[in-house]
Amino acid sequence: MAVTPLGLASAQTVEETAVRNRIPEGGQMLLEADTLVYDNDKQTVTAVGGVQIDYNNNRVVAQRVAYNRATGRLVASGNVQAIDQSGNVIYSDRIDVTDDFRDGFVNALRIETPDKTYFAAESAERRDGVVTTFNQGVYTACEPCEDKPEKPPIWRVKAQKIIWNGQTKVVRFERARFEMFGFPIAYLPAFEVADPTVKQKSGFLFPTFGYKDELGFSAAVPYYVALNPSYDLTITPRGYTRQGFMGEAEFRRRFDNGGFNLRVAGINQADPDAFDANTVDADEEFRGAVTSSGAFSINPRWTFGWDILAQTDKNFAYTYGLDRYASYVHRSEVYLTGLNDRNYFDLRAMKFQVQEEVLNSDPNSVSQKQPWVLPSFDYSITPDEPIAGGELSVDVNVQGISRDRLAIDDYPDFAGIVPNVIDGQNIRGIDGNTGRATAQAEWRRTLITPGGLALTPLLQVRGDGIYTSYEDNTIAAIEAQSAASDIRDQYWRGMATAGLEARYPVLFTTANSSHVIEPMAQLLIRPDERYAGTLGIPNEDAQSLVFDATSLFETDKFSGYDRVEGGTRANLGIRYSGTFSNGWTTNAIIGQSYHLAGLNSYSTADLVSAGAYSGLESDRSDYVAQFGVGSPLGFSGAVGGRFDEDTLEMRRGEVKLGYTTAPLTVTGQYAFIQKQPLYGFSEDRHEVTVGARAKVAENWSVFGSAIYDFQSEVVVRDSIGFAYDDECFTFALALNESREIDDPDDVERGVGFNLTFRTIGDFGKVNRGGLN
């Protein structure tokens, strides 16, 4: 072993710049070899046999290393392996470089970077410590097969020359061909990519392609502009064979506490007549949108953000598939949220945007009936310390709603058929302005008696202040109903609840299982709901009412604040849970709700007939039940339903099944809802949804899904596809169909695909096994 102060650097990877690896003057080199020979006449130092050189955090291992002091050249040969400061590894038979590694030649080399990208070449030449040229080079991000290293990788790029510029951080491929599984699939005269160490680099991104009947074939070539490490710009020119050119640009900015993006897109449609007549798509020539979203952490507890879509017409983003804004319903909003322990704050301003093709003047236009919500405010606080030995929670909700078109669903006259509902119409949204402020406080405490009975007394108080400013058409629509109306500018409403819940869990055990049976009873004493049975107070957030086993013991079963449950009610049920030694688990609940005194809120009229068909409108409710099972084998299932209180006829039912293992995932769901004419459903609804994904080989899988409507005997949606996934390459292809229930012969078909090449890029989009 010898230590000598030579001006000698260890071998380094060809992509590092000379500045980064400049040899410090007088640097020390640790050299270990079987034999060390000095030739003072020729000014050479030769190390032979098991040579290992450590210098400046770099290492060279070879069978022989010769250094010429006069020329400053270093030649290493015989199974050369060089590891640089960054962990990059060079394998070669022979390297010949200057001692500062600015210039040199490497023969038959292979490079492996820390992020698992690989270069190989017949030879490589380095100039000025910056530019490295690979002759007859190969590049891939696929790890070589350990059993068959000679086997071609999934994909690779072969080029006559690969030029790696360590200063500009660009890798250029000249006269290249792209291969998959060893077979060439594309020939490219030249193209460039950022080197594997670059996180941000200007240049063209992968092109994208698509097809839609009204738009034609499309192609886009995005160009990415790296303006700064904290902000960038992507410009996307996109051409459609039927509609012409669309320009798109997106600016993104990142800060230490968050970030935002801003996008603009626009097109002057060349062929509006390609769309259906009398639609917004056909009615417009120039169309465009401006979108922006952002989120910022003010501190660990507070977040401010927004998500805004502004467009020239209501269907542009949906028709042209604008990324992140192509859903049928989009919610534009600005929000401020705070979370600390069990305290929650949420303040929002929202606009619901339905992207539909019908004209604004069409009376069936849904988008024109959507409101502005200014503001939507929720605040909840639960003190950490007990109050009178129990838990106190306080909730506040405030909402202001503005709409400039009356939203009415017209149905046949159901007066006398469905009791206490409005006459043939559901007024789902008023024309005008409304506001409501609600404050609610609840206290509850659980006491355990010596015999094991759990008693939970609760007290709840609530107050509402409601403001309305109806337009004349709304007032006329309300007064035209058969139910009594009481229209005011303001309403004040209060509710006080005293309740008691009793649970008596009983544990049974056997040698192989344990079971808990828990009878439950809940009594809630309240005055009548004020203004119930008269039309006047709007119902915007309590329109959906689903009574099932999960809501049996809810204090208030309405889904929102616009309605409040009144009257005295008892809820009775039995819960069960079981655990078995083989890993299986079971659970079940069955029960019924009883209206005991006062006015039943679920049998009274409101503007949307919220209580109709709920199963709660009679003094004795429908029965609700649910049973579930789970297993360590990956199987799970649940079945639940609501049954008539007299005949046990099923009113609503659901079955869910799932099986999940490493090679196979299967899900299935069946739903049944009895006809609800007042809501527009004159027939029973039966629908089954299935989805599956199976791994058929190490990296291959197939998937599929379908939705079938039993009533119409129509497969509403189906999809099937396959996918390949490994560490360097992903490919997925899916074929899908969709049909309208009232026109099943009109089938809309689509093809989705996705290709991802690690470090190169990806394009396409496909839904693999999920149901949108």
Short mmCIF file of N, CA and C in Angstrom, two decimals, residues 117-196:
data_model
loop_
_atom_site.label_atom_id
_atom_site.label_comp_id
_atom_site.label_asym_id
_atom_site.label_seq_id
_atom_site.Cartn_x
_atom_site.Cartn_y
_atom_site.Cartn_z
N THR A 117 -30.98 4.12 -14.02
CA THR A 117 -30.96 4.29 -15.47
C THR A 117 -29.62 3.78 -15.97
N TYR A 118 -29.60 3.32 -17.24
CA TYR A 118 -28.44 2.59 -17.73
C TYR A 118 -28.05 3.10 -19.11
N PHE A 119 -26.72 3.31 -19.27
CA PHE A 119 -26.14 3.64 -20.57
C PHE A 119 -25.13 2.54 -20.92
N ALA A 120 -25.01 2.25 -22.21
CA ALA A 120 -23.98 1.33 -22.69
C ALA A 120 -23.56 1.80 -24.07
N ALA A 121 -22.31 1.50 -24.43
CA ALA A 121 -21.81 1.94 -25.73
C ALA A 121 -20.57 1.14 -26.09
N GLU A 122 -20.29 1.09 -27.40
CA GLU A 122 -19.05 0.45 -27.85
C GLU A 122 -17.85 1.27 -27.39
N SER A 123 -18.03 2.59 -27.39
CA SER A 123 -16.97 3.48 -26.91
C SER A 123 -17.58 4.81 -26.54
N ALA A 124 -16.85 5.58 -25.75
CA ALA A 124 -17.31 6.91 -25.36
C ALA A 124 -16.12 7.85 -25.32
N GLU A 125 -16.36 9.08 -25.67
CA GLU A 125 -15.30 10.09 -25.71
C GLU A 125 -15.77 11.33 -24.95
N ARG A 126 -14.89 11.87 -24.11
CA ARG A 126 -15.23 13.03 -23.29
C ARG A 126 -14.36 14.21 -23.68
N ARG A 127 -15.00 15.38 -23.79
CA ARG A 127 -14.27 16.58 -24.20
C ARG A 127 -14.58 17.71 -23.24
N ASP A 128 -13.56 18.44 -22.87
CA ASP A 128 -13.67 19.67 -22.07
C ASP A 128 -14.36 19.43 -20.73
N GLY A 129 -14.39 18.21 -20.28
CA GLY A 129 -14.98 17.91 -18.99
C GLY A 129 -16.47 18.12 -18.94
N VAL A 130 -17.13 18.29 -20.09
CA VAL A 130 -18.55 18.62 -20.11
C VAL A 130 -19.33 17.67 -21.00
N VAL A 131 -18.87 17.49 -22.25
CA VAL A 131 -19.63 16.76 -23.25
C VAL A 131 -19.06 15.35 -23.42
N THR A 132 -19.94 14.36 -23.32
CA THR A 132 -19.56 12.98 -23.53
C THR A 132 -20.37 12.44 -24.70
N THR A 133 -19.68 11.80 -25.63
CA THR A 133 -20.32 11.23 -26.81
C THR A 133 -20.21 9.71 -26.74
N PHE A 134 -21.34 9.04 -26.75
CA PHE A 134 -21.39 7.58 -26.81
C PHE A 134 -21.53 7.17 -28.26
N ASN A 135 -20.69 6.30 -28.71
CA ASN A 135 -20.76 5.77 -30.07
C ASN A 135 -21.46 4.42 -30.04
N GLN A 136 -22.48 4.28 -30.91
CA GLN A 136 -23.31 3.07 -30.93
C GLN A 136 -23.85 2.81 -29.51
N GLY A 137 -24.55 3.80 -28.98
CA GLY A 137 -24.99 3.77 -27.59
C GLY A 137 -26.38 3.19 -27.41
N VAL A 138 -26.66 2.81 -26.17
CA VAL A 138 -27.95 2.26 -25.77
C VAL A 138 -28.34 2.91 -24.45
N TYR A 139 -29.63 3.30 -24.32
CA TYR A 139 -30.13 3.89 -23.08
C TYR A 139 -31.43 3.20 -22.68
N THR A 140 -31.60 2.93 -21.38
CA THR A 140 -32.84 2.37 -20.86
C THR A 140 -32.95 2.69 -19.38
N ALA A 141 -34.18 2.61 -18.88
CA ALA A 141 -34.41 2.73 -17.44
C ALA A 141 -34.87 1.41 -16.85
N CYS A 142 -34.72 0.32 -17.61
CA CYS A 142 -35.12 -1.01 -17.18
C CYS A 142 -33.92 -1.77 -16.64
N GLU A 143 -34.09 -2.35 -15.46
CA GLU A 143 -33.00 -3.08 -14.84
C GLU A 143 -32.74 -4.38 -15.59
N PRO A 144 -31.47 -4.74 -15.82
CA PRO A 144 -31.16 -5.98 -16.55
C PRO A 144 -31.68 -7.20 -15.79
N CYS A 145 -32.07 -8.21 -16.53
CA CYS A 145 -32.54 -9.46 -15.94
C CYS A 145 -31.36 -10.19 -15.30
N GLU A 146 -31.51 -10.55 -14.03
CA GLU A 146 -30.41 -11.20 -13.33
C GLU A 146 -30.13 -12.58 -13.90
N ASP A 147 -31.18 -13.33 -14.25
CA ASP A 147 -30.99 -14.69 -14.76
C ASP A 147 -30.48 -14.70 -16.19
N LYS A 148 -30.96 -13.73 -16.99
CA LYS A 148 -30.55 -13.65 -18.40
C LYS A 148 -30.14 -12.23 -18.72
N PRO A 149 -28.90 -11.86 -18.33
CA PRO A 149 -28.48 -10.47 -18.57
C PRO A 149 -28.41 -10.10 -20.05
N GLU A 150 -28.31 -11.09 -20.92
CA GLU A 150 -28.25 -10.80 -22.35
C GLU A 150 -29.64 -10.55 -22.94
N LYS A 151 -30.69 -10.81 -22.17
CA LYS A 151 -32.06 -10.63 -22.64
C LYS A 151 -32.36 -9.14 -22.81
N PRO A 152 -32.97 -8.74 -23.93
CA PRO A 152 -33.27 -7.31 -24.12
C PRO A 152 -34.22 -6.81 -23.06
N PRO A 153 -34.08 -5.56 -22.61
CA PRO A 153 -35.03 -4.99 -21.64
C PRO A 153 -36.37 -4.73 -22.29
N ILE A 154 -37.34 -4.34 -21.46
CA ILE A 154 -38.69 -4.06 -21.99
C ILE A 154 -38.60 -3.00 -23.08
N TRP A 155 -37.86 -1.92 -22.81
CA TRP A 155 -37.68 -0.90 -23.82
C TRP A 155 -36.27 -0.34 -23.73
N ARG A 156 -35.77 0.13 -24.83
CA ARG A 156 -34.47 0.78 -24.88
C ARG A 156 -34.40 1.65 -26.11
N VAL A 157 -33.49 2.60 -26.07
CA VAL A 157 -33.23 3.47 -27.21
C VAL A 157 -31.82 3.20 -27.69
N LYS A 158 -31.69 2.79 -28.94
CA LYS A 158 -30.39 2.59 -29.56
C LYS A 158 -30.13 3.77 -30.51
N ALA A 159 -28.93 4.31 -30.46
CA ALA A 159 -28.61 5.46 -31.30
C ALA A 159 -27.19 5.36 -31.81
N GLN A 160 -26.98 5.90 -33.00
CA GLN A 160 -25.62 5.93 -33.53
C GLN A 160 -24.72 6.79 -32.65
N LYS A 161 -25.29 7.87 -32.15
CA LYS A 161 -24.57 8.71 -31.20
C LYS A 161 -25.52 9.16 -30.10
N ILE A 162 -25.06 9.10 -28.86
CA ILE A 162 -25.76 9.68 -27.72
C ILE A 162 -24.83 10.74 -27.14
N ILE A 163 -25.25 11.97 -27.17
CA ILE A 163 -24.41 13.08 -26.73
C ILE A 163 -24.98 13.62 -25.42
N TRP A 164 -24.18 13.51 -24.37
CA TRP A 164 -24.60 13.91 -23.03
C TRP A 164 -23.85 15.17 -22.64
N ASN A 165 -24.57 16.28 -22.56
CA ASN A 165 -23.97 17.55 -22.20
C ASN A 165 -24.19 17.79 -20.71
N GLY A 166 -23.13 17.69 -19.94
CA GLY A 166 -23.23 17.84 -18.49
C GLY A 166 -23.47 19.26 -18.05
N GLN A 167 -23.26 20.24 -18.93
CA GLN A 167 -23.50 21.63 -18.56
C GLN A 167 -24.95 22.02 -18.81
N THR A 168 -25.49 21.66 -19.97
CA THR A 168 -26.88 21.98 -20.29
C THR A 168 -27.85 20.92 -19.77
N LYS A 169 -27.29 19.79 -19.29
CA LYS A 169 -28.11 18.70 -18.74
C LYS A 169 -29.09 18.16 -19.77
N VAL A 170 -28.59 17.96 -20.99
CA VAL A 170 -29.42 17.45 -22.08
C VAL A 170 -28.75 16.21 -22.66
N VAL A 171 -29.55 15.19 -22.94
CA VAL A 171 -29.08 13.99 -23.63
C VAL A 171 -29.72 13.99 -25.01
N ARG A 172 -28.88 13.98 -26.04
CA ARG A 172 -29.35 14.02 -27.42
C ARG A 172 -29.10 12.67 -28.08
N PHE A 173 -30.13 12.16 -28.75
CA PHE A 173 -30.02 10.89 -29.46
C PHE A 173 -30.07 11.19 -30.96
N GLU A 174 -29.07 10.72 -31.69
CA GLU A 174 -29.01 10.93 -33.13
C GLU A 174 -29.10 9.60 -33.86
N ARG A 175 -29.93 9.58 -34.91
CA ARG A 175 -30.20 8.37 -35.69
C ARG A 175 -30.57 7.23 -34.74
N ALA A 176 -31.67 7.48 -34.06
CA ALA A 176 -32.08 6.58 -32.98
C ALA A 176 -33.25 5.70 -33.42
N ARG A 177 -33.36 4.58 -32.76
CA ARG A 177 -34.52 3.73 -32.93
C ARG A 177 -34.98 3.27 -31.56
N PHE A 178 -36.30 3.26 -31.41
CA PHE A 178 -36.90 2.88 -30.13
C PHE A 178 -37.31 1.42 -30.23
N GLU A 179 -36.87 0.60 -29.26
CA GLU A 179 -37.14 -0.83 -29.29
C GLU A 179 -37.95 -1.23 -28.07
N MET A 180 -38.87 -2.19 -28.27
CA MET A 180 -39.59 -2.83 -27.19
C MET A 180 -39.43 -4.33 -27.33
N PHE A 181 -39.01 -4.97 -26.22
CA PHE A 181 -38.76 -6.41 -26.20
C PHE A 181 -37.80 -6.83 -27.32
N GLY A 182 -36.88 -5.91 -27.65
CA GLY A 182 -35.88 -6.22 -28.65
C GLY A 182 -36.29 -5.94 -30.07
N PHE A 183 -37.55 -5.51 -30.29
CA PHE A 183 -38.03 -5.26 -31.65
C PHE A 183 -38.17 -3.75 -31.88
N PRO A 184 -37.64 -3.23 -32.97
CA PRO A 184 -37.77 -1.78 -33.24
C PRO A 184 -39.21 -1.42 -33.58
N ILE A 185 -39.71 -0.32 -32.98
CA ILE A 185 -41.07 0.12 -33.25
C ILE A 185 -41.11 1.55 -33.78
N ALA A 186 -40.00 2.28 -33.68
CA ALA A 186 -40.00 3.66 -34.17
C ALA A 186 -38.57 4.08 -34.49
N TYR A 187 -38.42 4.84 -35.58
CA TYR A 187 -37.12 5.39 -35.96
C TYR A 187 -37.21 6.90 -35.89
N LEU A 188 -36.24 7.53 -35.22
CA LEU A 188 -36.25 8.97 -35.03
C LEU A 188 -34.92 9.54 -35.47
N PRO A 189 -34.93 10.54 -36.36
CA PRO A 189 -33.64 11.13 -36.79
C PRO A 189 -32.88 11.73 -35.62
N ALA A 190 -33.59 12.41 -34.72
CA ALA A 190 -32.95 13.00 -33.54
C ALA A 190 -34.03 13.42 -32.56
N PHE A 191 -33.71 13.31 -31.27
CA PHE A 191 -34.57 13.84 -30.22
C PHE A 191 -33.73 14.03 -28.97
N GLU A 192 -34.25 14.84 -28.05
CA GLU A 192 -33.51 15.18 -26.84
C GLU A 192 -34.38 14.96 -25.62
N VAL A 193 -33.75 14.58 -24.52
CA VAL A 193 -34.41 14.46 -23.22
C VAL A 193 -33.47 15.05 -22.18
N ALA A 194 -34.04 15.41 -21.03
CA ALA A 194 -33.20 15.87 -19.92
C ALA A 194 -32.46 14.68 -19.32
N ASP A 195 -31.25 14.91 -18.80
CA ASP A 195 -30.52 13.79 -18.21
C ASP A 195 -31.18 13.36 -16.91
N PRO A 196 -30.88 12.14 -16.44
CA PRO A 196 -31.62 11.60 -15.29
C PRO A 196 -31.50 12.41 -14.00
#
